[in-house]
PDB file of C-alpha atoms in Angstrom:
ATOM      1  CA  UNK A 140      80.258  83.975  93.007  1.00 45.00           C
ATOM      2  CA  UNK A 141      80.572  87.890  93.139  1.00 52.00           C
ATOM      3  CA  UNK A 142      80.284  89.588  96.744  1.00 54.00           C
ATOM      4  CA  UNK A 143      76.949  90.493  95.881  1.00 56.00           C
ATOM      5  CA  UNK A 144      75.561  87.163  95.473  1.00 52.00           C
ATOM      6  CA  UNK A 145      73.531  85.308  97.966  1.00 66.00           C
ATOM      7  CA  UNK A 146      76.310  84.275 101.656  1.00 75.00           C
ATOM      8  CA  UNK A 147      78.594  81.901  99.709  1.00 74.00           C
ATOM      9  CA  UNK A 148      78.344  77.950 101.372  1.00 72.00           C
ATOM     10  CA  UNK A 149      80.225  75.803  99.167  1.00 76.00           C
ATOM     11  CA  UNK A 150      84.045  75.939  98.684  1.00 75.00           C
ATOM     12  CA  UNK A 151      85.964  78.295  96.935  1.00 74.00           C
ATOM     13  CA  UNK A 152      86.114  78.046  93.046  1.00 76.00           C
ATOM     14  CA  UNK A 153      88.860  80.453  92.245  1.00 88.00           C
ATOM     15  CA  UNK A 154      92.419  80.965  93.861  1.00 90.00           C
ATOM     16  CA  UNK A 155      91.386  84.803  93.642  1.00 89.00           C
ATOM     17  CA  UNK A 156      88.216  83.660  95.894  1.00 89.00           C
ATOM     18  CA  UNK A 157      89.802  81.774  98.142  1.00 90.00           C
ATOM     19  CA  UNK A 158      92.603  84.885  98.420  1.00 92.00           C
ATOM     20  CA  UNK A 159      89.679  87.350  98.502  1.00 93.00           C
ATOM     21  CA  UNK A 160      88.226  85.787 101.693  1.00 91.00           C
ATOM     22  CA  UNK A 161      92.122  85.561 103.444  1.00 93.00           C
ATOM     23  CA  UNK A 162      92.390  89.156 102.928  1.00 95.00           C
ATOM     24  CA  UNK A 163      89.078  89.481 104.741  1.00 95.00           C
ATOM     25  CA  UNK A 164      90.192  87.188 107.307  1.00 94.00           C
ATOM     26  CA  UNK A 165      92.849  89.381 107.815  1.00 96.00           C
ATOM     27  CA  UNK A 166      90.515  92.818 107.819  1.00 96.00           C
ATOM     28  CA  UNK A 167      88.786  91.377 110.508  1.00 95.00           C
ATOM     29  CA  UNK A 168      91.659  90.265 112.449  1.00 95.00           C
ATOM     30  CA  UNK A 169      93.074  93.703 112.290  1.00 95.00           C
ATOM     31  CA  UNK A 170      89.926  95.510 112.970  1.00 95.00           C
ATOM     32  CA  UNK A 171      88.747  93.549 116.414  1.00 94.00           C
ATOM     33  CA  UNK A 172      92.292  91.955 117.549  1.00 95.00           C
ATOM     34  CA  UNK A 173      94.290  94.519 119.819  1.00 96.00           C
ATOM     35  CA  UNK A 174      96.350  91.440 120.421  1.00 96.00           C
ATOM     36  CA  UNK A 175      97.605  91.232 116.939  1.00 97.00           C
ATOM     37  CA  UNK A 176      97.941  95.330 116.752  1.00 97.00           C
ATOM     38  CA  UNK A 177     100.226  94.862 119.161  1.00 97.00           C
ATOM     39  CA  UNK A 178     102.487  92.317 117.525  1.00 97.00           C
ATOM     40  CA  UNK A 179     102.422  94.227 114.935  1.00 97.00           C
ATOM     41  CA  UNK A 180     103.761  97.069 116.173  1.00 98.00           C
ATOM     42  CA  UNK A 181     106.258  95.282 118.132  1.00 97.00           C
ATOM     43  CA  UNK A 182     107.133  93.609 114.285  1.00 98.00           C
ATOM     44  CA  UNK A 183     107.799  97.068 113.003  1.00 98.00           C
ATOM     45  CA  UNK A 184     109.674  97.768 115.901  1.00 97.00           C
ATOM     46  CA  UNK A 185     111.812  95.201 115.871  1.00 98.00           C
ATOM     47  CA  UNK A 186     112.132  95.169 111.362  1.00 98.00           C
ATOM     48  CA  UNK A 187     113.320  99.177 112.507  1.00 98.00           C
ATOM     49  CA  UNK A 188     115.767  97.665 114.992  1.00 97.00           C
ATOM     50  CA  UNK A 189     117.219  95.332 112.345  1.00 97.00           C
ATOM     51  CA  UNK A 190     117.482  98.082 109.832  1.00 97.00           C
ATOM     52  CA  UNK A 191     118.875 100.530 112.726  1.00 96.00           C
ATOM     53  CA  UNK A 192     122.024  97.788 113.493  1.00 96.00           C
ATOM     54  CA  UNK A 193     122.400  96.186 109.933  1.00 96.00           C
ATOM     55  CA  UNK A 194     121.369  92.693 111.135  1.00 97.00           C
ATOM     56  CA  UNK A 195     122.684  89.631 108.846  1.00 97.00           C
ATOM     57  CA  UNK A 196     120.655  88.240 106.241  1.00 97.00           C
ATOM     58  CA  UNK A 197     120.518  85.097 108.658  1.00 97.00           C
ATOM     59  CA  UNK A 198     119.280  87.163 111.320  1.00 98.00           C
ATOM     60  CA  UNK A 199     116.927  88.763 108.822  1.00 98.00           C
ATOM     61  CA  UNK A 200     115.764  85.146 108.286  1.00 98.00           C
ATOM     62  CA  UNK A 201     115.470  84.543 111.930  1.00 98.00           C
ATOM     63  CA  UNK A 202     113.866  87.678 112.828  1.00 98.00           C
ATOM     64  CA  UNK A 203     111.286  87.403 109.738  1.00 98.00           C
ATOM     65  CA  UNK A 204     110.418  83.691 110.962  1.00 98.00           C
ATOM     66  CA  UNK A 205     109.715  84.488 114.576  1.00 98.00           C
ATOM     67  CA  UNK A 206     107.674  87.523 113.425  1.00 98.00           C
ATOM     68  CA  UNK A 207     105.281  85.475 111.095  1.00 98.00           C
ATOM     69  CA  UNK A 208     105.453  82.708 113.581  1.00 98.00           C
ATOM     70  CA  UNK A 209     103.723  84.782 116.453  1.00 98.00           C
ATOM     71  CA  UNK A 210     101.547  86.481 114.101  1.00 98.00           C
ATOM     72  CA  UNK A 211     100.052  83.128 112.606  1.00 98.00           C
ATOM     73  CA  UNK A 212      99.593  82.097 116.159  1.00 98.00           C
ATOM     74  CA  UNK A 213      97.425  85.028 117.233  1.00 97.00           C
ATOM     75  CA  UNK A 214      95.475  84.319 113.892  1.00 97.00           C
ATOM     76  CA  UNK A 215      94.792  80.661 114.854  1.00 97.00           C
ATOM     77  CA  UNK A 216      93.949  81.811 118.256  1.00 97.00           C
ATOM     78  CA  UNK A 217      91.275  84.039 117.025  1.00 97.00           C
ATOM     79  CA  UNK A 218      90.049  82.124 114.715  1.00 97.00           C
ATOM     80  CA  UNK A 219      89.960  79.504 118.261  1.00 97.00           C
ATOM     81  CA  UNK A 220      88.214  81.888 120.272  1.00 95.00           C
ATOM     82  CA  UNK A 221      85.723  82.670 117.424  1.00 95.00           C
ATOM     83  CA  UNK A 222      84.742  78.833 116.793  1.00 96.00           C
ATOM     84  CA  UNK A 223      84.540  78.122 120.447  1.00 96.00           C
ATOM     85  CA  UNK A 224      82.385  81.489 121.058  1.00 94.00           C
ATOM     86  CA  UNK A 225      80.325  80.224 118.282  1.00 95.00           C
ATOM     87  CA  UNK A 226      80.037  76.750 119.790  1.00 96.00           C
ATOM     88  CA  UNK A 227      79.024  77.313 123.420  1.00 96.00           C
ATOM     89  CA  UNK A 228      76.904  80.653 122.358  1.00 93.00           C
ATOM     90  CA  UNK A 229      79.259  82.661 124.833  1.00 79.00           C
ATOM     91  CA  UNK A 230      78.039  80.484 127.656  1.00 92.00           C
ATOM     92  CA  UNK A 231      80.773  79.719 130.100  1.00 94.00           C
ATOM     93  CA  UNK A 232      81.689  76.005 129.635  1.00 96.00           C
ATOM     94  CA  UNK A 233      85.295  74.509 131.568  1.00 96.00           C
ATOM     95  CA  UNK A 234      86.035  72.796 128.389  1.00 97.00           C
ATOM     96  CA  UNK A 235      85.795  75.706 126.175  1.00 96.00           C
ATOM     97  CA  UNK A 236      87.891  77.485 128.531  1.00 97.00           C
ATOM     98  CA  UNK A 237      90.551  75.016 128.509  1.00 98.00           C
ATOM     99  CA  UNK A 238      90.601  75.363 124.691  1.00 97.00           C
ATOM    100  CA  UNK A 239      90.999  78.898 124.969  1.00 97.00           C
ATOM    101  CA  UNK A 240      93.836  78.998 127.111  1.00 98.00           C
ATOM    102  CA  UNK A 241      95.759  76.780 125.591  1.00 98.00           C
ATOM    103  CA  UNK A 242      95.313  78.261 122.250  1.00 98.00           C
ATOM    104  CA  UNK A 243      96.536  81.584 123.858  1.00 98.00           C
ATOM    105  CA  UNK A 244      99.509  79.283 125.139  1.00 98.00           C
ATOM    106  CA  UNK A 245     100.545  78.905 121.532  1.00 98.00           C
ATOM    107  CA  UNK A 246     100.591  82.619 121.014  1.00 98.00           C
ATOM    108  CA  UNK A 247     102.481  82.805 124.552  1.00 98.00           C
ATOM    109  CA  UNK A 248     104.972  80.480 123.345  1.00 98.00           C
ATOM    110  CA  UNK A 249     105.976  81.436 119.781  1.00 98.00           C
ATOM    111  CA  UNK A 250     106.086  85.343 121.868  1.00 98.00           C
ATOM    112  CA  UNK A 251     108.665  83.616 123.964  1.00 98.00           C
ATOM    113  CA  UNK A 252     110.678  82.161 121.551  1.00 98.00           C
ATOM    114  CA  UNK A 253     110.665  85.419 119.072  1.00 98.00           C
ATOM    115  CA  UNK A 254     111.481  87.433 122.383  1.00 98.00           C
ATOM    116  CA  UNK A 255     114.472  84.602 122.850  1.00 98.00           C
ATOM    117  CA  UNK A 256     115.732  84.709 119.549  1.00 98.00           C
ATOM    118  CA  UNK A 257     115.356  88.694 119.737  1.00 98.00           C
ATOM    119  CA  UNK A 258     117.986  89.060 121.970  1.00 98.00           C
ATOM    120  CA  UNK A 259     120.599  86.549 120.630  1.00 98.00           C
ATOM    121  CA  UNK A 260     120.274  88.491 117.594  1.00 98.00           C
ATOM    122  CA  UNK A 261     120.305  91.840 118.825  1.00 97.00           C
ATOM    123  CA  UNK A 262     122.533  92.340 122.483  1.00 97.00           C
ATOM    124  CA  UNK A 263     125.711  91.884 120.599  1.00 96.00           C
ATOM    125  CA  UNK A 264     124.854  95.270 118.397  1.00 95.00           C
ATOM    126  CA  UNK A 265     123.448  96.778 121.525  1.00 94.00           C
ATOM    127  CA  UNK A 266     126.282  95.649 123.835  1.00 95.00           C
ATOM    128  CA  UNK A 267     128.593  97.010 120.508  1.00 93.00           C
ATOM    129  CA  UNK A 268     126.335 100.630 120.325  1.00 91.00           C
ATOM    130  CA  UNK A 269     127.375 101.265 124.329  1.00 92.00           C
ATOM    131  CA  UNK A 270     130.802 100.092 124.395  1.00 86.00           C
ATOM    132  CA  UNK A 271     130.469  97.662 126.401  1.00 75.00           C
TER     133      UNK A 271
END
């Protein structure tokens, strides 16, 4: 079905189809998520970081994990906070807001555990930079 086609309802035909609409999954992600601007430039900081101190390709592995990690679960949150918008018509509902929060717990906790495995990985080379 090209773009210009009547809205597309049925599935995807095409693994370029299916990749077309991910990359506009993505668009939209990075146009209306500050949230996942943010971990983004926190990634870059922290790929910089591992460049800066020569990290080992199992940190590398660590660090690239933890990344994707919290960015897939700020994807799945928005794509949570749009279906539940879309659901209750932006009318406050208790259930919808329990849903919410505890799909921003996910992003909360893979943050925590990429902040964790941050600084196993990366006090020794600071703690080696300053002497100490």
């Amino acid at each position: 079905m090209a773009l210009n086609d009547k809205k597309q309802t049925d599935k995807n035909h095409t693994f370029f189809q299916s990749f077309r609409h991910a990359l506009e999954g993505l668009r939209t992600t990075l146009a209306d998520e500050k949230n996942f601007k943010r971990h983004l430039v926190i990634a870059t900081f922290v790929l910089l970081l591992g460049f800066l101190f020569g990290v080992s390709k199992l940190d590398w592995l660590w660090l690239i994990v933890v990344i994707f990690l919290v960015l897939i679960a700020e994807l799945w949150n928005t794509a949570v906070e749009y279906l539940i918008d879309l659901l209750v018509a932006k009318h406050y509902d208790p259930l919808a807001k329990k849903v919410k929060d505890i799909s921003a717990a996910i992003v909360l906790v893979a943050a925590f555990l990429a902040a964790i495995v941050g600084v196993i990985i990366f006090m020794p080379y600071i703690l080696n930079f300053l002497n100490l």
